[in-house]
mmCIF file of C-alpha atoms in Angstrom:
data_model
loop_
_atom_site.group_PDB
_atom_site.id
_atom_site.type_symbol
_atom_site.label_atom_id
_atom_site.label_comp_id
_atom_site.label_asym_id
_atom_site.label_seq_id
_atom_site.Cartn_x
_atom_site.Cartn_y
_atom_site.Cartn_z
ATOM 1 C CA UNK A 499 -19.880 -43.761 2.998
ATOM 2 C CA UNK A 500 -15.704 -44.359 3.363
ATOM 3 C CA UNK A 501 -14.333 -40.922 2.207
ATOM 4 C CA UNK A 502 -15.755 -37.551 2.190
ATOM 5 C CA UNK A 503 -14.893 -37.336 -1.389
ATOM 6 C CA UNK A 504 -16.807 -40.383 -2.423
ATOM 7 C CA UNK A 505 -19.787 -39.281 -0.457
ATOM 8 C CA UNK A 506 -20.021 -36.218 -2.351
ATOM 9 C CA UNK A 507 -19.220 -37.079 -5.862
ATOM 10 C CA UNK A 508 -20.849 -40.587 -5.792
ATOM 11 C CA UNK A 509 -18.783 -42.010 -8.357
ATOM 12 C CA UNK A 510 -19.440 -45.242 -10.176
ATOM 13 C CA UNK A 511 -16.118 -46.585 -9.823
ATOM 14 C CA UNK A 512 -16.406 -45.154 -5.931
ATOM 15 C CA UNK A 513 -20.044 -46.525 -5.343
ATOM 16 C CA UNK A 514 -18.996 -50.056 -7.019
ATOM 17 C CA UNK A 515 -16.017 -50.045 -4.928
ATOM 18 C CA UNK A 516 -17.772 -49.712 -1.870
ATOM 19 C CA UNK A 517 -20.852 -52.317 -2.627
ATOM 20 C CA UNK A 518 -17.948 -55.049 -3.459
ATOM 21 C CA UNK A 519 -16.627 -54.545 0.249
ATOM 22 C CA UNK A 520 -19.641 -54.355 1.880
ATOM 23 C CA UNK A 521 -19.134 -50.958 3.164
ATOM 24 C CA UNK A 522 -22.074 -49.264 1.266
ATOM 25 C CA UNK A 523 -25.630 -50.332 -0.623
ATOM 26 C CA UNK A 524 -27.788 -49.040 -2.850
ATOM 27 C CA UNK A 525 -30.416 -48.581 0.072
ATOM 28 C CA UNK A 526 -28.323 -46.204 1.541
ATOM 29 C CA UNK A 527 -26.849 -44.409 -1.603
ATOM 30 C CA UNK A 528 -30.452 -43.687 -2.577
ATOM 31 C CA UNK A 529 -31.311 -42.979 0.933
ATOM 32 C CA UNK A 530 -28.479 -40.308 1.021
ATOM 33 C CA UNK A 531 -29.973 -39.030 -2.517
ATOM 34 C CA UNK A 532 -33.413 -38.612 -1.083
ATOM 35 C CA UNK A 533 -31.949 -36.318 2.038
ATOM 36 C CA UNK A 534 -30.492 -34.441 -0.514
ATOM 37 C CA UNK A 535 -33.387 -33.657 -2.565
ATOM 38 C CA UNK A 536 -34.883 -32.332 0.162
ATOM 39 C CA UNK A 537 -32.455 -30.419 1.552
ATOM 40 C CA UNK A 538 -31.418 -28.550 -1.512
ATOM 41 C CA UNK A 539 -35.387 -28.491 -2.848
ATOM 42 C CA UNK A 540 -34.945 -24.516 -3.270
ATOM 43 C CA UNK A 541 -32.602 -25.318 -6.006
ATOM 44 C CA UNK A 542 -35.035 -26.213 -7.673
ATOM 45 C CA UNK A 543 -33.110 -29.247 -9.507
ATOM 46 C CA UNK A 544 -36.324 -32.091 -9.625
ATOM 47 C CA UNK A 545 -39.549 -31.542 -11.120
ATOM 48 C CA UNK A 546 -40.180 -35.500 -9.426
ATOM 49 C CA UNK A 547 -37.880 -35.575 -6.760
ATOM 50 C CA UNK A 548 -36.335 -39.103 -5.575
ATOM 51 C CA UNK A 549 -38.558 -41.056 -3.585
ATOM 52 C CA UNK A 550 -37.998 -44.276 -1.798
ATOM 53 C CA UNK A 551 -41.274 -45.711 -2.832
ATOM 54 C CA UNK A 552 -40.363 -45.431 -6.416
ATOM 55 C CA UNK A 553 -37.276 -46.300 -6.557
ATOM 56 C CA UNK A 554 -37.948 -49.542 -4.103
ATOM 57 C CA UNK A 555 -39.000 -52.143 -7.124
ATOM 58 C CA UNK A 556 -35.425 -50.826 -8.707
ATOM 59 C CA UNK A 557 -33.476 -51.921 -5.475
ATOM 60 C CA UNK A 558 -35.173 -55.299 -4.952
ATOM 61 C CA UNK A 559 -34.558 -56.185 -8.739
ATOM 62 C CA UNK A 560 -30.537 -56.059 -7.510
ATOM 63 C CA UNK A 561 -31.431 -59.159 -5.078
ATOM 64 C CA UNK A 562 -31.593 -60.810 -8.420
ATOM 65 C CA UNK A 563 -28.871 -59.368 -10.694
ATOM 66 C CA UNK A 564 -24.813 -60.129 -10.178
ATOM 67 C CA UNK A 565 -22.904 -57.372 -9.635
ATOM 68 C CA UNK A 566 -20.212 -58.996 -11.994
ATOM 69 C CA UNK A 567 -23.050 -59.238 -15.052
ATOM 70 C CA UNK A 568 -24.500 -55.513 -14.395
ATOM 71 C CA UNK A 569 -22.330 -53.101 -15.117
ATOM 72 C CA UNK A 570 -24.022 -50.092 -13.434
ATOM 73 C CA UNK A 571 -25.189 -52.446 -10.419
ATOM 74 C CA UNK A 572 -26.873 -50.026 -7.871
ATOM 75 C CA UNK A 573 -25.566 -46.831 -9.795
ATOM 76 C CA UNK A 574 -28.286 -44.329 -9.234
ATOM 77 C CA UNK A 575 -29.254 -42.105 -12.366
ATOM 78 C CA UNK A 576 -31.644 -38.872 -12.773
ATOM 79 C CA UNK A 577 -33.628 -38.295 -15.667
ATOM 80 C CA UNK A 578 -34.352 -35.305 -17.762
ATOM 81 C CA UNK A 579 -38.443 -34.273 -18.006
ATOM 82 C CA UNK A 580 -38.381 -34.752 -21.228
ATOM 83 C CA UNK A 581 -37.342 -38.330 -20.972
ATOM 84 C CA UNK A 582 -39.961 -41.392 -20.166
ATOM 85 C CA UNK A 583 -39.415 -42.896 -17.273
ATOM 86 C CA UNK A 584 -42.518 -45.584 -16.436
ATOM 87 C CA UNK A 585 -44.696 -44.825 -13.709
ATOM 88 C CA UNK A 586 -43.412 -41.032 -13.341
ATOM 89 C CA UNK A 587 -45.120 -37.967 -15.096
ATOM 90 C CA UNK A 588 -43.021 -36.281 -17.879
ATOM 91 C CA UNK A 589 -43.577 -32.863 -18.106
ATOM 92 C CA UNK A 590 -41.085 -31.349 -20.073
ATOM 93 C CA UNK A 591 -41.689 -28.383 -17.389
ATOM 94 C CA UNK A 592 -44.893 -27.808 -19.105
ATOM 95 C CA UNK A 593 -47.887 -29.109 -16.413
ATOM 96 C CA UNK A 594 -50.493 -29.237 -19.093
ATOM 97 C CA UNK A 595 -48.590 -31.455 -21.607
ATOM 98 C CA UNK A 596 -48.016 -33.595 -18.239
ATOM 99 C CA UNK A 597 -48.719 -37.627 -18.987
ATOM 100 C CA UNK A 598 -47.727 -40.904 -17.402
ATOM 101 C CA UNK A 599 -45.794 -42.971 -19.770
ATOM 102 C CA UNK A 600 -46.144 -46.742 -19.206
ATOM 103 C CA UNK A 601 -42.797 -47.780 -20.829
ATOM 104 C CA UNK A 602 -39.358 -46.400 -20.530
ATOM 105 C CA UNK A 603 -37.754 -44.204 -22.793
ATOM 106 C CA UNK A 604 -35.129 -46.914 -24.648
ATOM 107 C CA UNK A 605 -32.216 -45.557 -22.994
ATOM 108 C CA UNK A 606 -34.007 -45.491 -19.617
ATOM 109 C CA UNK A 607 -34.561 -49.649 -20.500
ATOM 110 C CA UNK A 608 -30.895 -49.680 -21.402
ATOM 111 C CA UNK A 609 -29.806 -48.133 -17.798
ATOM 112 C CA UNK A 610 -32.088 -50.404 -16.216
ATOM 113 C CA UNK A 611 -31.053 -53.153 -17.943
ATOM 114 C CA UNK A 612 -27.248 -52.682 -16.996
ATOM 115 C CA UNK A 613 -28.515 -52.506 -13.086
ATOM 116 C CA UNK A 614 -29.111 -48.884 -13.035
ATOM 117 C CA UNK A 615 -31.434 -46.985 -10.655
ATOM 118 C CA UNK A 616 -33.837 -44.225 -11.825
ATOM 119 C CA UNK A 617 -34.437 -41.801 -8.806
ATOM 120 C CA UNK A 618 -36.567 -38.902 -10.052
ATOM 121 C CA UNK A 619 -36.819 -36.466 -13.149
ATOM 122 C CA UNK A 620 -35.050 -33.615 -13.041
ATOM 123 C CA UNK A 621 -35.846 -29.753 -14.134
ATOM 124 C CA UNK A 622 -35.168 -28.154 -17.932
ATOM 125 C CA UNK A 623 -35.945 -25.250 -19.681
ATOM 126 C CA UNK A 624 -39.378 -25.818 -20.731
ATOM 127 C CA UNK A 625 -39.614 -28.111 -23.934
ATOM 128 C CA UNK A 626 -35.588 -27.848 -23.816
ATOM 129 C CA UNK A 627 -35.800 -24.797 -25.924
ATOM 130 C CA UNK A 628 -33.533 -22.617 -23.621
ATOM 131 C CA UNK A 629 -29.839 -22.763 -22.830
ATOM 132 C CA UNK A 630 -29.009 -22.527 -19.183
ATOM 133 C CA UNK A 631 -32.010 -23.779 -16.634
ATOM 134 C CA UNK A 632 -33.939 -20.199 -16.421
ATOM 135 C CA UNK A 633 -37.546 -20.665 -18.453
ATOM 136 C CA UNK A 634 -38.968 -23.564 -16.325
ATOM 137 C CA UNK A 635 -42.445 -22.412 -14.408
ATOM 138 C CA UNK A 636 -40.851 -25.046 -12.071
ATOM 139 C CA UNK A 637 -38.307 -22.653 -10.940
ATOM 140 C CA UNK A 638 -34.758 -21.503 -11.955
ATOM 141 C CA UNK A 639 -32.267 -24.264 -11.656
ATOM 142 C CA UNK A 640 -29.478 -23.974 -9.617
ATOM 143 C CA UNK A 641 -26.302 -26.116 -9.881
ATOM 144 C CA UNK A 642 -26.318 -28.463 -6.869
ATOM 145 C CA UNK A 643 -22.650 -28.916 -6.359
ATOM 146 C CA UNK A 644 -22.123 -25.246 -5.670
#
């Protein structure tokens, strides 16, 4: 990545600036995401961390979508629990209400649609009845920028 500031905010307008002059791609952004995850897994910020063979089908669908007519073009998006995401398991931090969904949420399909790339569903109080990241049996999560 160009900048040390860019690399660790991953901005849209920074990320978008970068794919247009060839400096960066979505491989690597997600790539860089991945590391992350691991790295900082004691935080305890995924429930389903990023994963290169999920998020693979999302980058190849880029091959066939113009930057110019996706507005979030390779801009790499987590996803609440409690959100549906196809193909991953929402939880809602609660393993036994754990299921599959086969479809996207609708605002998942939205992101998608603009060029967007799910990377992994991220930790919540369970059923999003608490206030601050501290009632998940997945562990207490931890703000990742600090």
């Amino acid at each position: 990545m160009s900048s040390e500031n860019e690399a660790r905010e991953m901005t849209i307008d920074g990320l978008r600036s970068q794919y247009m002059d060839g400096t960066l791609t979505p491989a690597q952004v997600v790539a860089e995401i991945v590391a992350r995850a691991e790295a900082e897994r004691e935080m305890n910020v995924w429930i389903t961390p990023p994963d290169m063979t999920f998020v693979q089908p999302y980058l190849d669908r880029l091959t066939s979508l113009r930057m110019e007519e996706a507005p979030l073009w390779g801009i790499p998006f987590a996803v609440k629990d409690n959100i549906d995401v196809a193909g991953l398991p929402t939880t809602a931090a609660c393993a036994e209400y754990a299921y599959v969904p086969e479809v996207h949420a609708s605002v998942v399909e939205r992101l998608v649609a603009a060029g967007a790339i799910p990377v992994g569903k991220t930790n919540l109080d369970q059923f999003a009845t608490g206030l601050v990241g501290v009632r998940s049996p997945y562990g207490d999560t931890h703000n990742a920028l600090r």
